[in-house]
JSON list of C-alpha atoms in Angstrom, two decimals:
[
{"chain": "A", "resi": 1, "resn": "MET", "atom": "CA", "xyz": [11.73, 19.03, 22.03]},
{"chain": "A", "resi": 2, "resn": "SER", "atom": "CA", "xyz": [9.84, 21.96, 20.49]},
{"chain": "A", "resi": 3, "resn": "ILE", "atom": "CA", "xyz": [13.09, 23.48, 19.16]},
{"chain": "A", "resi": 4, "resn": "ARG", "atom": "CA", "xyz": [13.94, 20.14, 17.51]},
{"chain": "A", "resi": 5, "resn": "ILE", "atom": "CA", "xyz": [10.51, 20.01, 15.86]},
{"chain": "A", "resi": 6, "resn": "LEU", "atom": "CA", "xyz": [10.94, 23.57, 14.57]},
{"chain": "A", "resi": 7, "resn": "TRP", "atom": "CA", "xyz": [14.34, 22.70, 13.08]},
{"chain": "A", "resi": 8, "resn": "GLU", "atom": "CA", "xyz": [12.91, 19.57, 11.49]},
{"chain": "A", "resi": 9, "resn": "PHE", "atom": "CA", "xyz": [10.00, 21.59, 10.09]},
{"chain": "A", "resi": 10, "resn": "PHE", "atom": "CA", "xyz": [12.48, 24.09, 8.63]},
{"chain": "A", "resi": 11, "resn": "ALA", "atom": "CA", "xyz": [14.66, 21.30, 7.18]},
{"chain": "A", "resi": 12, "resn": "ALA", "atom": "CA", "xyz": [11.69, 19.49, 5.64]},
{"chain": "A", "resi": 13, "resn": "ALA", "atom": "CA", "xyz": [10.28, 22.74, 4.26]},
{"chain": "A", "resi": 14, "resn": "THR", "atom": "CA", "xyz": [13.65, 23.67, 2.74]},
{"chain": "A", "resi": 15, "resn": "GLY", "atom": "CA", "xyz": [14.08, 20.21, 1.23]},
{"chain": "A", "resi": 16, "resn": "THR", "atom": "CA", "xyz": [10.58, 20.33, -0.18]},
{"chain": "A", "resi": 17, "resn": "MET", "atom": "CA", "xyz": [11.18, 23.74, -1.75]},
{"chain": "A", "resi": 18, "resn": "ALA", "atom": "CA", "xyz": [14.44, 22.47, -3.25]},
{"chain": "A", "resi": 19, "resn": "PHE", "atom": "CA", "xyz": [12.58, 19.51, -4.70]},
{"chain": "A", "resi": 20, "resn": "ALA", "atom": "CA", "xyz": [9.95, 21.90, -6.10]},
{"chain": "A", "resi": 21, "resn": "LEU", "atom": "CA", "xyz": [12.78, 23.84, -7.73]},
{"chain": "A", "resi": 22, "resn": "LEU", "atom": "CA", "xyz": [14.06, 20.67, -9.41]},
{"chain": "A", "resi": 23, "resn": "PHE", "atom": "CA", "xyz": [10.62, 20.03, -10.86]},
{"chain": "A", "resi": 24, "resn": "HIS", "atom": "CA", "xyz": [10.23, 23.59, -12.14]},
{"chain": "A", "resi": 25, "resn": "VAL", "atom": "CA", "xyz": [7.33, 24.54, -9.90]},
{"chain": "A", "resi": 26, "resn": "PRO", "atom": "CA", "xyz": [6.65, 28.26, -10.36]},
{"chain": "A", "resi": 27, "resn": "LYS", "atom": "CA", "xyz": [8.47, 30.35, -7.74]},
{"chain": "A", "resi": 28, "resn": "LYS", "atom": "CA", "xyz": [5.29, 31.83, -6.32]},
{"chain": "A", "resi": 29, "resn": "TYR", "atom": "CA", "xyz": [4.29, 28.37, -5.04]},
{"chain": "A", "resi": 30, "resn": "TYR", "atom": "CA", "xyz": [7.55, 27.57, -3.18]},
{"chain": "A", "resi": 31, "resn": "PRO", "atom": "CA", "xyz": [6.30, 28.77, 0.23]},
{"chain": "A", "resi": 32, "resn": "PHE", "atom": "CA", "xyz": [3.18, 26.62, -0.07]},
{"chain": "A", "resi": 33, "resn": "CYS", "atom": "CA", "xyz": [5.22, 23.58, -1.10]},
{"chain": "A", "resi": 34, "resn": "GLY", "atom": "CA", "xyz": [7.53, 24.15, 1.87]},
{"chain": "A", "resi": 35, "resn": "LEU", "atom": "CA", "xyz": [4.63, 24.54, 4.27]},
{"chain": "A", "resi": 36, "resn": "ILE", "atom": "CA", "xyz": [3.03, 21.32, 3.03]},
{"chain": "A", "resi": 37, "resn": "GLY", "atom": "CA", "xyz": [6.26, 19.30, 3.25]},
{"chain": "A", "resi": 38, "resn": "GLY", "atom": "CA", "xyz": [7.12, 20.70, 6.68]},
{"chain": "A", "resi": 39, "resn": "CYS", "atom": "CA", "xyz": [3.65, 20.01, 8.08]},
{"chain": "A", "resi": 40, "resn": "GLY", "atom": "CA", "xyz": [3.72, 16.46, 6.73]},
{"chain": "A", "resi": 41, "resn": "TRP", "atom": "CA", "xyz": [7.11, 15.77, 8.29]},
{"chain": "A", "resi": 42, "resn": "VAL", "atom": "CA", "xyz": [6.18, 17.21, 11.69]},
{"chain": "A", "resi": 43, "resn": "CYS", "atom": "CA", "xyz": [2.96, 15.19, 11.67]},
{"chain": "A", "resi": 44, "resn": "TYR", "atom": "CA", "xyz": [5.00, 12.06, 10.85]},
{"chain": "A", "resi": 45, "resn": "GLU", "atom": "CA", "xyz": [7.51, 12.71, 13.64]},
{"chain": "A", "resi": 46, "resn": "ILE", "atom": "CA", "xyz": [4.79, 13.30, 16.22]},
{"chain": "A", "resi": 47, "resn": "LEU", "atom": "CA", "xyz": [2.82, 10.22, 15.21]},
{"chain": "A", "resi": 48, "resn": "LEU", "atom": "CA", "xyz": [5.94, 8.05, 15.12]},
{"chain": "A", "resi": 49, "resn": "ASN", "atom": "CA", "xyz": [6.01, 8.30, 18.93]},
{"chain": "A", "resi": 50, "resn": "VAL", "atom": "CA", "xyz": [2.64, 6.57, 19.24]},
{"chain": "A", "resi": 51, "resn": "CYS", "atom": "CA", "xyz": [2.35, 4.24, 16.22]},
{"chain": "A", "resi": 52, "resn": "SER", "atom": "CA", "xyz": [4.33, 2.35, 13.59]},
{"chain": "A", "resi": 53, "resn": "ALA", "atom": "CA", "xyz": [6.09, 3.98, 10.65]},
{"chain": "A", "resi": 54, "resn": "PRO", "atom": "CA", "xyz": [3.52, 2.88, 8.03]},
{"chain": "A", "resi": 55, "resn": "VAL", "atom": "CA", "xyz": [0.61, 4.18, 10.12]},
{"chain": "A", "resi": 56, "resn": "ALA", "atom": "CA", "xyz": [2.43, 7.44, 10.85]},
{"chain": "A", "resi": 57, "resn": "THR", "atom": "CA", "xyz": [3.23, 7.78, 7.15]},
{"chain": "A", "resi": 58, "resn": "PHE", "atom": "CA", "xyz": [-0.41, 7.16, 6.21]},
{"chain": "A", "resi": 59, "resn": "PHE", "atom": "CA", "xyz": [-1.73, 9.92, 8.45]},
{"chain": "A", "resi": 60, "resn": "ALA", "atom": "CA", "xyz": [1.11, 12.35, 7.70]},
{"chain": "A", "resi": 61, "resn": "ASN", "atom": "CA", "xyz": [0.63, 11.85, 3.98]},
{"chain": "A", "resi": 62, "resn": "THR", "atom": "CA", "xyz": [-3.11, 12.34, 4.42]},
{"chain": "A", "resi": 63, "resn": "VAL", "atom": "CA", "xyz": [-2.28, 15.77, 5.83]},
{"chain": "A", "resi": 64, "resn": "VAL", "atom": "CA", "xyz": [0.03, 16.42, 2.85]},
{"chain": "A", "resi": 65, "resn": "VAL", "atom": "CA", "xyz": [-2.63, 15.47, 0.32]},
{"chain": "A", "resi": 66, "resn": "LEU", "atom": "CA", "xyz": [-5.35, 17.46, 2.10]},
{"chain": "A", "resi": 67, "resn": "LEU", "atom": "CA", "xyz": [-3.15, 20.56, 2.16]},
{"chain": "A", "resi": 68, "resn": "SER", "atom": "CA", "xyz": [-2.14, 19.99, -1.46]},
{"chain": "A", "resi": 69, "resn": "ARG", "atom": "CA", "xyz": [-5.73, 19.84, -2.60]},
{"chain": "A", "resi": 70, "resn": "PHE", "atom": "CA", "xyz": [-6.64, 22.86, -0.47]},
{"chain": "A", "resi": 71, "resn": "PHE", "atom": "CA", "xyz": [-3.87, 25.04, -1.92]},
{"chain": "A", "resi": 72, "resn": "ALA", "atom": "CA", "xyz": [-4.47, 23.76, -5.45]},
{"chain": "A", "resi": 73, "resn": "VAL", "atom": "CA", "xyz": [-8.10, 24.89, -5.28]},
{"chain": "A", "resi": 74, "resn": "ARG", "atom": "CA", "xyz": [-7.23, 28.20, -3.61]},
{"chain": "A", "resi": 75, "resn": "LYS", "atom": "CA", "xyz": [-4.43, 29.01, -6.05]},
{"chain": "A", "resi": 76, "resn": "GLN", "atom": "CA", "xyz": [-6.26, 27.53, -9.06]},
{"chain": "A", "resi": 77, "resn": "CYS", "atom": "CA", "xyz": [-3.39, 25.32, -10.17]},
{"chain": "A", "resi": 78, "resn": "PRO", "atom": "CA", "xyz": [-2.80, 21.58, -10.55]},
{"chain": "A", "resi": 79, "resn": "VAL", "atom": "CA", "xyz": [-2.61, 19.63, -7.30]},
{"chain": "A", "resi": 80, "resn": "THR", "atom": "CA", "xyz": [0.52, 17.84, -8.51]},
{"chain": "A", "resi": 81, "resn": "LEU", "atom": "CA", "xyz": [2.53, 21.05, -8.04]},
{"chain": "A", "resi": 82, "resn": "PHE", "atom": "CA", "xyz": [2.09, 20.68, -4.30]},
{"chain": "A", "resi": 83, "resn": "LEU", "atom": "CA", "xyz": [1.63, 16.93, -3.98]},
{"chain": "A", "resi": 84, "resn": "VAL", "atom": "CA", "xyz": [4.78, 15.68, -5.70]},
{"chain": "A", "resi": 85, "resn": "SER", "atom": "CA", "xyz": [7.08, 18.00, -3.80]},
{"chain": "A", "resi": 86, "resn": "GLY", "atom": "CA", "xyz": [5.10, 17.72, -0.53]},
{"chain": "A", "resi": 87, "resn": "ILE", "atom": "CA", "xyz": [5.48, 13.94, -0.40]},
{"chain": "A", "resi": 88, "resn": "PHE", "atom": "CA", "xyz": [9.26, 14.23, -0.73]},
{"chain": "A", "resi": 89, "resn": "PRO", "atom": "CA", "xyz": [10.10, 14.09, 3.01]},
{"chain": "A", "resi": 90, "resn": "LEU", "atom": "CA", "xyz": [7.90, 11.02, 3.52]},
{"chain": "A", "resi": 91, "resn": "VAL", "atom": "CA", "xyz": [9.16, 8.85, 0.66]},
{"chain": "A", "resi": 92, "resn": "PRO", "atom": "CA", "xyz": [11.03, 5.83, 2.09]},
{"chain": "A", "resi": 93, "resn": "GLY", "atom": "CA", "xyz": [14.26, 6.36, 0.16]},
{"chain": "A", "resi": 94, "resn": "ALA", "atom": "CA", "xyz": [16.46, 5.16, 3.01]},
{"chain": "A", "resi": 95, "resn": "GLY", "atom": "CA", "xyz": [14.39, 1.98, 3.27]},
{"chain": "A", "resi": 96, "resn": "ILE", "atom": "CA", "xyz": [14.94, 1.26, -0.41]},
{"chain": "A", "resi": 97, "resn": "TYR", "atom": "CA", "xyz": [18.66, 1.92, 0.00]},
{"chain": "A", "resi": 98, "resn": "TRP", "atom": "CA", "xyz": [19.03, -0.38, 3.02]},
{"chain": "A", "resi": 99, "resn": "THR", "atom": "CA", "xyz": [17.00, -3.11, 1.34]},
{"chain": "A", "resi": 100, "resn": "ALA", "atom": "CA", "xyz": [19.35, -3.04, -1.65]},
{"chain": "A", "resi": 101, "resn": "TYR", "atom": "CA", "xyz": [22.39, -2.85, 0.65]},
{"chain": "A", "resi": 102, "resn": "TYR", "atom": "CA", "xyz": [21.34, -5.89, 2.65]},
{"chain": "A", "resi": 103, "resn": "MET", "atom": "CA", "xyz": [20.65, -7.81, -0.54]},
{"chain": "A", "resi": 104, "resn": "VAL", "atom": "CA", "xyz": [24.10, -7.01, -1.94]},
{"chain": "A", "resi": 105, "resn": "THR", "atom": "CA", "xyz": [25.80, -7.96, 1.34]},
{"chain": "A", "resi": 106, "resn": "ASN", "atom": "CA", "xyz": [23.81, -11.23, 1.38]},
{"chain": "A", "resi": 107, "resn": "GLU", "atom": "CA", "xyz": [21.93, -10.42, 4.59]},
{"chain": "A", "resi": 108, "resn": "LEU", "atom": "CA", "xyz": [18.65, -11.62, 3.17]},
{"chain": "A", "resi": 109, "resn": "ASP", "atom": "CA", "xyz": [16.74, -11.70, 6.46]},
{"chain": "A", "resi": 110, "resn": "LEU", "atom": "CA", "xyz": [17.47, -8.01, 7.05]},
{"chain": "A", "resi": 111, "resn": "ALA", "atom": "CA", "xyz": [16.73, -7.27, 3.39]},
{"chain": "A", "resi": 112, "resn": "GLY", "atom": "CA", "xyz": [13.35, -8.96, 3.67]},
{"chain": "A", "resi": 113, "resn": "GLN", "atom": "CA", "xyz": [12.46, -7.15, 6.89]},
{"chain": "A", "resi": 114, "resn": "ARG", "atom": "CA", "xyz": [13.52, -3.74, 5.59]},
{"chain": "A", "resi": 115, "resn": "GLY", "atom": "CA", "xyz": [11.97, -4.35, 2.18]},
{"chain": "A", "resi": 116, "resn": "PHE", "atom": "CA", "xyz": [8.62, -5.34, 3.65]},
{"chain": "A", "resi": 117, "resn": "GLN", "atom": "CA", "xyz": [8.65, -2.30, 5.96]},
{"chain": "A", "resi": 118, "resn": "THR", "atom": "CA", "xyz": [9.42, -0.07, 2.95]},
{"chain": "A", "resi": 119, "resn": "LEU", "atom": "CA", "xyz": [6.64, -1.69, 0.94]},
{"chain": "A", "resi": 120, "resn": "LYS", "atom": "CA", "xyz": [4.15, -1.05, 3.75]},
{"chain": "A", "resi": 121, "resn": "ILE", "atom": "CA", "xyz": [5.17, 2.62, 3.84]},
{"chain": "A", "resi": 122, "resn": "ALA", "atom": "CA", "xyz": [4.80, 2.93, 0.06]},
{"chain": "A", "resi": 123, "resn": "VAL", "atom": "CA", "xyz": [1.34, 1.33, 0.21]},
{"chain": "A", "resi": 124, "resn": "ALA", "atom": "CA", "xyz": [0.39, 3.72, 3.03]},
{"chain": "A", "resi": 125, "resn": "ILE", "atom": "CA", "xyz": [1.36, 6.66, 0.80]},
{"chain": "A", "resi": 126, "resn": "VAL", "atom": "CA", "xyz": [-0.73, 5.35, -2.08]},
{"chain": "A", "resi": 127, "resn": "LEU", "atom": "CA", "xyz": [-3.75, 4.61, 0.11]},
{"chain": "A", "resi": 128, "resn": "SER", "atom": "CA", "xyz": [-3.70, 8.06, 1.68]},
{"chain": "A", "resi": 129, "resn": "ILE", "atom": "CA", "xyz": [-3.60, 9.68, -1.76]},
{"chain": "A", "resi": 130, "resn": "LEU", "atom": "CA", "xyz": [-6.53, 7.55, -2.93]},
{"chain": "A", "resi": 131, "resn": "LEU", "atom": "CA", "xyz": [-8.50, 8.30, 0.23]},
{"chain": "A", "resi": 132, "resn": "VAL", "atom": "CA", "xyz": [-8.18, 12.06, -0.04]},
{"chain": "A", "resi": 133, "resn": "PHE", "atom": "CA", "xyz": [-8.78, 12.14, -3.80]},
{"chain": "A", "resi": 134, "resn": "GLU", "atom": "CA", "xyz": [-12.10, 10.39, -3.23]},
{"chain": "A", "resi": 135, "resn": "LEU", "atom": "CA", "xyz": [-13.31, 13.43, -1.30]},
{"chain": "A", "resi": 136, "resn": "PRO", "atom": "CA", "xyz": [-15.45, 15.76, -3.40]},
{"chain": "A", "resi": 137, "resn": "GLN", "atom": "CA", "xyz": [-13.77, 18.86, -4.84]},
{"chain": "A", "resi": 138, "resn": "ARG", "atom": "CA", "xyz": [-16.35, 21.16, -3.27]},
{"chain": "A", "resi": 139, "resn": "MET", "atom": "CA", "xyz": [-14.97, 20.32, 0.18]},
{"chain": "A", "resi": 140, "resn": "PHE", "atom": "CA", "xyz": [-11.83, 22.28, -0.69]},
{"chain": "A", "resi": 141, "resn": "ALA", "atom": "CA", "xyz": [-13.50, 25.19, -2.49]},
{"chain": "A", "resi": 142, "resn": "GLY", "atom": "CA", "xyz": [-14.83, 27.04, 0.55]},
{"chain": "A", "resi": 143, "resn": "LYS", "atom": "CA", "xyz": [-17.82, 29.35, 0.38]},
{"chain": "A", "resi": 144, "resn": "LYS", "atom": "CA", "xyz": [-18.87, 30.81, -2.94]},
{"chain": "A", "resi": 145, "resn": "ARG", "atom": "CA", "xyz": [-19.23, 34.57, -3.24]},
{"chain": "A", "resi": 146, "resn": "ALA", "atom": "CA", "xyz": [-22.65, 35.93, -4.09]},
{"chain": "A", "resi": 147, "resn": "ALA", "atom": "CA", "xyz": [-23.00, 37.15, -7.67]},
{"chain": "A", "resi": 148, "resn": "VAL", "atom": "CA", "xyz": [-23.26, 40.94, -7.96]}
]
């Protein structure tokens, strides 16, 4: 199982860096974007074994937002550089696709189930972002150096 998790981390990190490339994130931040996306995905996969997809998404995205804020403060750049690309592996794109597919094929019960599940995941993403952004900035700044 550990080899599978490593491969999934690598795949999520690569996908996140590719997404960062599409959004013209400066090259020097690609490794951080990949690390954030990979950590979020691994956290999601581990939590999915013990809880539902929306709950796993909430906690995994909390990790993504915490890491995004941490690196944004450390690298003195906007948090959106890391956050937008870091969320990429957790966005419920397949859920949106299957909801639309079931609607088109007139399987409305399945469309409703999948759509509601996708909506819960999207709300979990939003709530985790709001939760972490309510934390004070000084929590991410670390210790200040003494003035010389």
